Short mmCIF file of C-alpha atoms (C1' of nucleotides) in Angstrom, two decimals:
data_model
loop_
_atom_site.label_atom_id
_atom_site.label_comp_id
_atom_site.label_asym_id
_atom_site.label_seq_id
_atom_site.Cartn_x
_atom_site.Cartn_y
_atom_site.Cartn_z
CA MET A 25 171.40 145.98 245.69
CA LYS A 26 170.90 142.82 243.46
CA TYR A 27 167.96 140.45 244.48
CA LYS A 28 168.40 137.23 242.25
CA LYS A 29 167.65 133.60 243.30
CA SER A 30 170.45 131.18 242.52
CA VAL A 31 168.35 129.60 239.73
CA GLY A 32 167.26 132.86 238.87
CA GLN A 33 170.07 133.92 236.52
CA ASN A 34 169.77 131.00 234.49
CA ALA A 35 166.44 131.10 233.97
CA LYS A 36 165.80 134.35 231.54
CA GLU A 37 168.96 132.85 229.52
CA ARG A 38 167.75 129.31 229.56
CA ILE A 39 164.24 130.51 228.06
CA LEU A 40 166.36 132.42 225.38
CA ASP A 41 168.26 129.59 224.73
CA VAL A 42 165.48 127.16 224.22
CA SER A 43 163.10 129.61 222.00
CA GLU A 44 166.14 130.42 219.85
CA LYS A 45 166.41 126.97 218.77
CA LEU A 46 162.48 126.24 218.57
CA PHE A 47 162.28 129.67 216.66
CA ALA A 48 164.99 128.42 214.44
CA GLU A 49 162.85 125.34 213.30
CA GLY A 50 159.49 126.78 213.35
CA SER A 51 157.33 129.97 212.56
CA PHE A 52 156.61 132.67 215.25
CA ALA A 53 153.00 130.91 215.22
CA SER A 54 153.87 127.37 215.40
CA VAL A 55 156.05 127.94 218.24
CA SER A 56 154.08 128.14 221.36
CA VAL A 57 154.42 129.68 224.80
CA ARG A 58 153.87 126.45 226.61
CA THR A 59 156.30 124.72 224.26
CA VAL A 60 159.35 127.06 225.02
CA THR A 61 158.70 126.84 228.93
CA SER A 62 158.16 123.59 228.95
CA ALA A 63 161.45 122.84 227.38
CA ALA A 64 163.51 125.40 229.49
CA GLN A 65 161.93 123.82 232.48
CA VAL A 66 160.42 127.15 233.61
CA ASN A 67 157.24 128.37 234.80
CA LEU A 68 154.49 129.14 231.83
CA SER A 69 154.19 132.75 233.07
CA ALA A 70 158.03 133.24 233.02
CA VAL A 71 157.74 134.48 229.26
CA ASN A 72 155.53 137.32 230.19
CA TYR A 73 157.48 137.97 233.49
CA TYR A 74 160.89 138.15 231.78
CA PHE A 75 159.92 139.60 228.23
CA GLY A 76 156.31 140.93 228.20
CA SER A 77 154.77 139.18 225.29
CA LYS A 78 155.72 136.42 223.33
CA LYS A 79 156.42 138.94 220.68
CA GLY A 80 159.13 140.38 223.34
CA LEU A 81 160.74 137.00 223.79
CA PHE A 82 160.79 136.61 220.22
CA GLN A 83 162.83 140.43 219.87
CA SER A 84 165.01 139.56 222.76
CA VAL A 85 166.44 136.49 220.88
CA TYR A 86 167.29 138.82 218.16
CA VAL A 87 168.86 141.34 219.90
CA ARG A 88 170.96 139.29 222.47
CA ARG A 89 173.34 138.33 219.75
CA ALA A 90 172.72 140.82 217.02
CA THR A 91 175.33 143.31 217.91
CA LEU A 92 178.06 140.64 218.04
CA MET A 93 176.89 139.32 214.69
CA ASN A 94 177.18 142.60 212.98
CA HIS A 95 180.14 143.36 214.73
CA GLU A 96 182.12 140.27 213.52
CA ARG A 97 181.05 141.45 209.78
CA LEU A 98 182.32 144.60 210.40
CA GLY A 99 185.55 143.45 211.97
CA LEU A 100 186.49 141.26 208.84
CA LEU A 101 185.55 144.12 206.61
CA GLN A 102 187.90 146.53 208.63
CA GLU A 103 190.60 143.88 208.40
CA ALA A 104 190.37 143.23 205.12
CA VAL A 105 190.53 147.22 204.55
CA GLY A 106 193.47 147.59 206.80
CA LYS A 107 195.55 144.80 204.73
CA ALA A 108 194.46 146.42 201.38
CA GLN A 109 195.68 149.75 202.48
CA GLN A 110 199.01 148.39 203.58
CA GLU A 111 199.42 146.88 200.35
CA GLY A 112 198.20 150.03 198.47
CA ARG A 113 195.13 148.55 196.51
CA ALA A 114 191.85 148.55 196.58
CA VAL A 115 189.83 145.54 198.82
CA SER A 116 188.75 142.91 196.34
CA VAL A 117 185.52 141.45 195.77
CA ARG A 118 186.24 138.58 197.35
CA GLU A 119 187.53 139.86 200.59
CA LEU A 120 184.18 141.93 200.85
CA ILE A 121 182.19 138.84 200.10
CA ASN A 122 184.04 136.78 202.37
CA ALA A 123 183.80 139.11 205.34
CA MET A 124 179.77 139.29 204.38
CA LEU A 125 179.36 135.33 204.37
CA THR A 126 182.11 133.91 206.81
CA PRO A 127 180.66 135.14 210.17
CA PRO A 128 177.07 133.72 209.55
CA ILE A 129 178.35 130.50 207.99
CA PHE A 130 180.77 129.57 210.80
CA TRP A 131 178.01 130.46 213.31
CA LEU A 132 176.13 128.13 211.23
CA TYR A 133 178.46 125.19 212.09
CA GLU A 134 178.89 125.87 215.66
CA LYS A 135 176.64 124.01 217.39
CA GLU A 136 177.79 124.17 221.18
CA LYS A 137 177.02 127.88 221.95
CA GLY A 138 173.95 127.62 220.10
CA LEU A 139 175.09 130.14 217.49
CA SER A 140 173.94 127.91 215.05
CA GLY A 141 170.39 128.31 216.28
CA TYR A 142 170.55 132.01 216.25
CA ILE A 143 171.70 132.34 212.57
CA ARG A 144 168.94 129.90 211.30
CA PHE A 145 166.37 131.95 213.90
CA LEU A 146 167.67 134.99 212.16
CA ALA A 147 167.15 133.70 208.62
CA ARG A 148 163.52 132.88 209.58
CA ALA A 149 162.66 136.00 211.23
CA TYR A 150 163.16 137.75 207.65
CA LEU A 151 160.12 135.53 206.43
CA GLU A 152 157.67 137.05 209.63
CA ALA A 153 155.53 139.71 208.94
CA ALA A 154 157.29 143.03 208.18
CA SER A 155 155.43 144.85 210.88
CA ASP A 156 156.57 142.99 213.58
CA MET A 157 160.19 142.42 212.39
CA GLU A 158 161.20 145.45 210.69
CA ASN A 159 164.05 146.85 212.93
CA VAL A 160 165.72 143.12 212.23
CA LEU A 161 166.00 143.96 208.44
CA SER A 162 166.99 147.33 209.07
CA GLN A 163 169.74 146.74 211.19
CA GLU A 164 171.38 143.90 208.87
CA VAL A 165 170.39 146.32 205.93
CA ASP A 166 173.02 149.11 207.61
CA VAL A 167 175.57 146.48 207.68
CA PHE A 168 175.49 145.77 204.22
CA ASP A 169 175.25 149.50 203.36
CA LYS A 170 179.01 150.01 204.67
CA PHE A 171 180.00 147.46 201.93
CA VAL A 172 178.75 149.48 199.17
CA PRO A 173 181.54 151.97 198.65
CA TYR A 174 184.40 149.35 198.57
CA PHE A 175 181.99 147.65 195.80
CA GLN A 176 182.16 150.87 193.73
CA GLU A 177 185.72 151.52 194.42
CA VAL A 178 186.86 148.10 192.89
CA ASN A 179 184.51 148.09 190.21
CA PRO A 180 183.43 151.45 189.33
CA SER A 181 181.50 150.77 186.34
CA LEU A 182 178.65 149.69 188.38
CA THR A 183 175.70 151.24 189.57
CA VAL A 184 174.52 151.46 193.13
CA GLU A 185 171.53 149.61 191.99
CA ASP A 186 173.54 147.07 190.39
CA ILE A 187 175.41 146.58 193.23
CA TYR A 188 172.19 146.31 195.66
CA TRP A 189 170.82 143.76 193.22
CA ARG A 190 173.92 141.64 193.75
CA ILE A 191 173.94 141.97 197.52
CA HIS A 192 170.43 140.69 197.40
CA PHE A 193 171.76 137.90 195.29
CA ILE A 194 174.52 136.97 197.96
CA MET A 195 171.88 137.24 200.84
CA GLY A 196 169.71 134.86 198.82
CA VAL A 197 172.71 132.43 198.61
CA MET A 198 173.28 132.80 202.26
CA HIS A 199 169.88 132.35 203.64
CA HIS A 200 169.04 129.21 201.30
CA THR A 201 171.96 127.67 202.52
CA ILE A 202 171.45 128.36 206.34
CA ASN A 203 167.80 127.38 206.01
CA HIS A 204 168.42 124.00 203.90
CA LEU A 205 172.14 123.12 204.44
CA ASP A 206 170.68 119.64 206.38
CA ARG A 207 168.74 119.12 203.48
CA ILE A 208 171.39 119.71 200.81
CA GLY A 209 172.18 115.85 200.97
CA LEU A 210 168.45 115.06 199.75
CA LEU A 211 168.48 117.46 197.02
CA SER A 212 171.66 115.93 195.67
CA HIS A 213 170.64 112.24 196.09
CA THR A 214 173.67 112.21 198.84
CA ALA A 215 175.93 113.50 196.17
CA CYS A 216 176.53 116.53 198.26
CA ARG A 217 177.93 115.83 202.09
CA VAL A 218 177.76 118.39 204.17
CA GLU A 219 181.50 119.58 204.44
CA THR A 220 183.55 121.67 206.77
CA ARG A 221 182.62 125.25 207.27
CA GLU A 222 185.53 126.29 205.28
CA GLN A 223 184.68 124.35 202.50
CA THR A 224 180.68 125.59 202.58
CA ARG A 225 181.80 128.93 202.85
CA ASP A 226 184.41 128.82 200.00
CA ARG A 227 181.59 127.26 197.80
CA MET A 228 179.18 130.05 198.64
CA VAL A 229 182.10 132.89 198.03
CA ALA A 230 183.46 131.30 194.85
CA PHE A 231 179.82 131.40 193.44
CA CYS A 232 178.92 135.12 194.54
CA CYS A 233 182.31 136.29 193.63
CA GLU A 234 181.57 135.28 189.84
CA GLY A 235 178.03 136.68 190.07
CA PHE A 236 179.39 139.78 190.81
CA MET B 28 125.12 112.27 187.27
CA LYS B 29 126.66 115.53 188.43
CA TYR B 30 125.16 116.71 191.94
CA LYS B 31 126.43 120.67 192.20
CA LYS B 32 125.02 123.65 193.09
CA SER B 33 125.50 126.83 191.25
CA VAL B 34 127.75 128.33 193.88
CA GLY B 35 129.52 124.84 194.78
CA GLN B 36 131.69 124.77 191.76
CA ASN B 37 133.37 128.19 192.68
CA ALA B 38 133.28 127.34 196.58
CA LYS B 39 136.10 124.64 196.44
CA GLU B 40 138.24 126.94 193.90
CA ARG B 41 137.88 129.91 195.72
CA ILE B 42 138.92 128.55 198.71
CA LEU B 43 142.03 127.47 197.26
CA ASP B 44 142.41 130.90 195.82
CA VAL B 45 142.39 132.87 198.75
CA SER B 46 144.32 130.41 201.00
CA GLU B 47 147.13 130.16 198.27
CA LYS B 48 147.24 133.96 198.94
CA LEU B 49 146.82 133.74 202.56
CA PHE B 50 149.72 131.05 203.00
CA ALA B 51 151.81 133.09 200.65
CA GLU B 52 151.90 135.79 203.03
CA GLY B 53 152.40 133.73 206.15
CA SER B 54 153.12 130.44 207.76
CA PHE B 55 151.06 127.64 207.82
CA ALA B 56 150.43 128.22 211.79
CA SER B 57 149.71 131.70 211.38
CA VAL B 58 146.74 131.35 208.72
CA SER B 59 143.56 130.12 210.75
CA VAL B 60 140.85 128.38 208.86
CA ARG B 61 138.54 131.02 210.06
CA THR B 62 140.60 133.79 208.15
CA VAL B 63 140.25 131.61 204.81
CA THR B 64 136.83 130.53 205.13
CA SER B 65 135.81 134.54 206.16
CA ALA B 66 137.55 135.78 203.19
CA ALA B 67 136.45 132.87 200.87
CA GLN B 68 132.91 133.95 202.14
CA VAL B 69 132.04 130.35 202.95
CA ASN B 70 130.73 128.69 205.91
CA LEU B 71 133.73 127.21 208.45
CA SER B 72 133.34 123.95 207.83
CA ALA B 73 133.98 123.91 204.12
CA VAL B 74 137.45 123.61 204.39
CA ASN B 75 136.97 120.29 206.30
CA TYR B 76 134.41 119.16 203.84
CA TYR B 77 136.37 119.72 200.83
CA PHE B 78 139.89 118.85 202.10
CA GLY B 79 139.63 116.82 205.20
CA SER B 80 141.73 119.17 206.99
CA LYS B 81 143.84 122.13 207.21
CA LYS B 82 146.40 120.29 206.22
CA GLY B 83 145.08 119.10 203.25
CA LEU B 84 143.94 122.25 201.90
CA PHE B 85 147.54 123.29 202.24
CA GLN B 86 148.42 120.20 200.23
CA SER B 87 145.69 121.18 197.82
CA VAL B 88 147.16 124.33 197.26
CA TYR B 89 150.16 122.98 196.27
CA VAL B 90 149.13 120.13 193.83
CA ARG B 91 146.83 122.18 192.10
CA ARG B 92 149.32 124.24 190.19
CA ALA B 93 152.35 121.79 190.76
CA THR B 94 152.35 120.03 187.23
CA LEU B 95 151.67 122.90 185.38
CA MET B 96 154.72 124.59 186.97
CA ASN B 97 157.19 122.15 186.36
CA HIS B 98 155.96 121.42 182.82
CA GLU B 99 156.54 124.79 181.91
CA ARG B 100 160.27 124.72 182.90
CA LEU B 101 160.53 121.37 181.71
CA GLY B 102 159.09 123.00 178.15
CA LEU B 103 161.57 125.66 178.25
CA LEU B 104 164.18 122.97 178.50
CA GLN B 105 163.19 120.95 175.76
CA GLU B 106 162.99 124.02 173.60
CA ALA B 107 166.73 124.60 174.29
CA VAL B 108 167.63 121.22 173.87
CA GLY B 109 165.83 121.27 170.45
CA LYS B 110 167.17 124.51 169.41
CA ALA B 111 171.20 123.42 170.18
CA GLN B 112 170.53 120.15 168.66
CA GLN B 113 169.31 121.59 165.23
CA GLU B 114 172.36 124.07 165.45
CA GLY B 115 174.72 121.19 166.57
CA ARG B 116 175.97 122.22 169.96
CA ALA B 117 175.68 121.67 173.59
CA VAL B 118 172.96 123.40 175.26
CA SER B 119 174.63 126.77 177.12
CA VAL B 120 174.49 127.42 180.72
CA ARG B 121 172.65 130.23 180.32
CA GLU B 122 169.62 128.28 178.28
CA LEU B 123 169.75 125.92 181.16
CA ILE B 124 169.38 128.51 183.94
CA ASN B 125 166.98 130.58 181.83
CA ALA B 126 164.77 127.38 182.02
CA MET B 127 164.95 127.01 185.47
CA LEU B 128 164.20 130.64 186.87
CA THR B 129 162.04 132.14 183.98
CA PRO B 130 158.69 130.45 184.93
CA PRO B 131 158.63 131.06 188.59
CA ILE B 132 159.74 134.59 187.91
CA PHE B 133 157.15 135.10 184.98
CA TRP B 134 154.69 133.95 187.50
CA LEU B 135 155.57 135.77 190.44
CA TYR B 136 154.53 139.05 188.27
CA GLU B 137 151.60 137.60 187.03
CA LYS B 138 148.99 138.91 189.67
CA GLU B 139 145.64 138.84 187.92
CA LYS B 140 145.42 134.64 187.87
CA GLY B 141 146.72 134.14 191.20
CA LEU B 142 150.05 132.64 189.94
CA SER B 143 152.09 135.31 192.05
CA GLY B 144 150.31 134.20 194.98
CA TYR B 145 151.45 130.47 194.30
CA ILE B 146 154.88 130.65 193.54
CA ARG B 147 155.24 132.87 196.74
CA PHE B 148 153.11 130.30 198.46
CA LEU B 149 155.97 127.52 197.12
CA ALA B 150 158.87 129.45 198.34
CA ARG B 151 157.21 129.54 201.73
CA ALA B 152 156.20 125.88 201.75
CA TYR B 153 159.97 125.02 201.42
CA LEU B 154 160.27 126.34 204.96
CA GLU B 155 157.37 124.40 206.57
CA ALA B 156 158.13 121.32 208.33
CA ALA B 157 159.75 118.78 206.41
CA SER B 158 157.51 115.97 207.82
CA ASP B 159 154.51 117.68 206.50
CA MET B 160 155.74 118.81 202.97
CA GLU B 161 158.42 116.37 201.89
CA ASN B 162 156.58 115.80 198.47
CA VAL B 163 156.86 119.47 197.91
CA LEU B 164 160.67 119.24 198.12
CA SER B 165 160.90 115.90 196.46
CA GLN B 166 158.93 117.07 193.39
CA GLU B 167 160.77 120.16 192.58
CA VAL B 168 163.76 118.04 193.20
CA ASP B 169 163.03 115.80 190.24
CA VAL B 170 162.97 118.61 187.72
CA PHE B 171 166.30 120.03 188.79
CA ASP B 172 167.99 116.55 188.55
CA LYS B 173 166.67 116.57 184.62
CA PHE B 174 169.16 119.76 184.42
CA VAL B 175 172.07 117.51 185.49
CA PRO B 176 173.20 116.19 182.57
CA TYR B 177 172.96 119.11 180.40
CA PHE B 178 175.16 121.07 183.15
CA GLN B 179 177.71 117.92 182.94
CA GLU B 180 177.66 118.18 179.19
CA VAL B 181 178.37 121.94 178.67
CA ASN B 182 181.07 121.32 181.37
CA PRO B 183 182.64 118.17 181.98
CA SER B 184 185.27 119.42 184.29
CA LEU B 185 182.54 119.80 186.88
CA THR B 186 181.30 116.94 189.56
CA VAL B 187 177.90 116.27 190.09
CA GLU B 188 178.88 117.55 193.85
CA ASP B 189 179.72 120.71 191.84
CA ILE B 190 176.47 120.75 189.98
CA TYR B 191 174.19 120.30 192.73
CA TRP B 192 175.72 122.74 195.03
CA ARG B 193 175.57 125.50 192.21
CA ILE B 194 171.92 124.24 191.94
CA HIS B 195 171.41 124.70 195.25
CA PHE B 196 172.70 128.63 195.22
CA ILE B 197 170.27 129.11 192.27
CA MET B 198 167.20 128.05 194.13
CA GLY B 199 168.79 130.48 197.07
CA VAL B 200 168.94 133.35 194.51
CA MET B 201 165.43 132.17 193.36
CA HIS B 202 163.72 131.71 196.57
CA HIS B 203 164.99 134.87 198.20
CA THR B 204 163.85 137.02 194.91
CA ILE B 205 160.38 135.56 195.58
CA ASN B 206 160.20 136.13 199.00
CA HIS B 207 161.62 139.86 198.86
CA LEU B 208 161.08 141.21 195.69
CA ASP B 209 158.68 143.76 197.86
CA ARG B 210 161.29 144.56 199.65
CA ILE B 211 164.46 145.20 197.78
CA GLY B 212 163.39 148.71 197.51
CA LEU B 213 163.60 149.12 201.08
CA LEU B 214 167.13 147.09 201.20
CA SER B 215 168.70 149.52 198.56
CA HIS B 216 167.20 152.49 200.13
CA THR B 217 164.98 153.06 196.71
CA ALA B 218 168.18 152.62 194.64
CA CYS B 219 166.55 149.25 192.95
CA ARG B 220 162.96 149.68 191.86
CA VAL B 221 161.37 146.72 190.79
CA GLU B 222 161.47 146.16 187.07
CA THR B 223 159.69 144.43 184.41
CA ARG B 224 159.70 140.49 185.01
CA GLU B 225 162.38 140.34 182.18
CA GLN B 226 164.60 142.53 183.67
CA THR B 227 164.72 140.85 186.87
CA ARG B 228 164.68 137.50 185.22
CA ASP B 229 167.62 138.66 183.07
CA ARG B 230 169.51 140.18 186.64
CA MET B 231 169.12 137.09 188.21
CA VAL B 232 170.20 134.69 185.41
CA ALA B 233 173.24 136.86 184.69
CA PHE B 234 174.21 136.41 188.29
CA CYS B 235 173.49 132.79 188.23
CA CYS B 236 175.37 132.00 184.91
CA GLU B 237 178.69 133.91 186.26
CA GLY B 238 178.61 131.77 189.49
CA PHE B 239 178.32 128.66 187.39
"C1'" DC C 9 164.42 139.23 263.46
"C1'" DC C 10 161.36 141.74 260.15
"C1'" DT C 11 161.21 144.32 255.83
"C1'" DC C 12 161.88 144.90 250.97
"C1'" DT C 13 162.39 143.64 246.33
"C1'" DT C 14 162.81 139.99 243.03
"C1'" DT C 15 161.75 135.42 241.52
"C1'" DC C 16 158.89 131.56 240.96
"C1'" DT C 17 154.61 128.92 241.16
"C1'" DA C 18 149.66 127.51 240.13
"C1'" DA C 19 145.82 128.74 238.96
"C1'" DA C 20 142.41 131.05 236.41
"C1'" DC C 21 140.97 133.92 232.38
"C1'" DG C 22 139.10 135.16 228.02
"C1'" DT C 23 139.83 133.93 223.51
"C1'" DA C 24 141.11 131.39 219.17
"C1'" DT C 25 141.93 127.10 217.40
"C1'" DG C 26 140.98 122.96 214.16
"C1'" DT C 27 137.40 119.83 213.85
"C1'" DT C 28 132.81 117.39 214.28
"C1'" DT C 29 127.65 117.09 214.40
"C1'" DT C 30 123.14 117.73 213.36
"C1'" DA C 31 120.18 119.44 210.06
"C1'" DA C 32 118.52 122.23 206.55
"C1'" DA C 33 119.15 123.72 201.14
"C1'" DC C 34 120.15 122.16 196.77
"C1'" DG C 35 119.77 120.04 191.82
"C1'" DA C 36 119.50 116.68 189.23
"C1'" DT C 37 116.74 112.29 188.46
"C1'" DA C 38 112.98 109.03 188.21
"C1'" DT D 4 106.46 115.48 192.97
"C1'" DA D 5 109.46 112.18 195.52
"C1'" DT D 6 113.82 110.78 195.83
"C1'" DC D 7 118.80 110.78 196.47
"C1'" DG D 8 123.40 112.66 196.83
"C1'" DT D 9 125.67 116.80 196.98
"C1'" DT D 10 126.44 121.13 199.16
"C1'" DT D 11 125.82 124.68 202.60
"C1'" DA D 12 124.61 126.51 207.25
"C1'" DA D 13 124.92 126.91 212.28
"C1'" DA D 14 125.99 125.54 216.36
"C1'" DA D 15 128.72 123.09 219.37
"C1'" DC D 16 132.92 120.38 220.73
"C1'" DA D 17 137.26 119.70 223.17
"C1'" DT D 18 141.70 121.70 223.30
"C1'" DA D 19 145.34 125.06 222.70
"C1'" DC D 20 146.61 129.75 222.74
"C1'" DG D 21 148.82 134.01 225.17
"C1'" DT D 22 148.16 136.68 229.19
"C1'" DT D 23 146.94 137.90 233.72
"C1'" DT D 24 146.77 137.46 238.74
"C1'" DA D 25 147.21 136.63 243.44
"C1'" DG D 26 150.31 134.76 246.36
"C1'" DA D 27 154.25 132.06 247.85
"C1'" DA D 28 159.21 131.38 248.11
"C1'" DA D 29 163.99 133.16 248.37
"C1'" DG D 30 167.51 135.96 249.02
"C1'" DA D 31 169.60 140.77 250.59
"C1'" DG D 32 169.76 144.68 254.03
"C1'" DG D 33 168.47 146.92 258.15
#
DNA sequence: CCTCTTTCTAAACGTATGTTTTAAACGATA
DNA sequence: TATCGTTTAAAACATACGTTTAGAAAGAGG
């Protein structure tokens, strides 16, 4: 039934791994198919064979971990909701923002499995032309939509408009940290050292909680 | 003394105007010299004639308005400092953040003079390879350095590290708003309408003040 | 063994890229 | 008008790009 070479199983994922990293560090146009294939040690035509086109590769990089990413966020949300219900209280703003920020930041620090590359890839994908990546935007938006009712519950004085503006700002804090975590030492003249994932996460959550 | 064609004076600036817009909407690699020259209605070789290379053009786009940009920010800072001294008090966090955010946000809404394009260009330039644009980063960093002492004065309990982390987050709010202001309606399912520049600025300042 | 599907390779295709070259057109000066 | 520095123009350059093609190599089933 299955016709596969011994190396074949690795080839496709090796391309995804490599291009995830490369797309994380440069724009779509700046990364050539030849750079990808030579880094992945596969034939030039492998990209078109497996993914149809360069754009197909780009979208496949996104799809591979998209559901897992959002699953983690919603998992944390449900966890917080469960605990809050048990204690007979509303979900706190801190818990909500924590659920939004912890997965991407923890992934950012996870160098081994390539999750760091995916997170940086995602942040960059937001800046590609909307026509190419509109599904990227919409899918992440859907996740945040699920948070809105809880924000409204814990702070009924806020309008939906207020909440979405604040979510927008939180995404800004998140994306900027993802894109420039390695340069924060330069920004601060080495006053800021990159800390543990928990410390970075806590700084972001604290800032965003107060902003909310 | 001056040898110039009647059209010549405009040509160079027309290239800058056009490439400012194009670089604001796409990455460095995705914008071709031919796209620029045809949009500016100049000959293909004009870019290399005036700016030496494509990278030279990119840096010239940055340089053209860089000092003006930072001048505005420092002007607002000095204004706040003067008023505070007159009233015998420290500069408030709100005033500081206001001085940081008002110029870029007001520029973002200024469509006529092309300032909107420059602001979006700047936000994108931050994401280009550090080797190409290290001066971009360092020059904007210098401006924020001047704010640090005032933040320290108004809140002495904060360490320098704390302050730089917060400045980093503020930059995140700013850049993300610059990059995605036009998509915020999509994010919020048309709950958020793009408002006046003052309203947007005030939302950002309010969020960042609380975070600080 | 042969056959079939899948995977991999090498080469070429057509086009787009940044840059250089050559010369013409132009404006001011003498 | 003749000359010189400057600007514009058209063409070509060499390379890089994404993609396609044709065929070889490899594994699985008969």
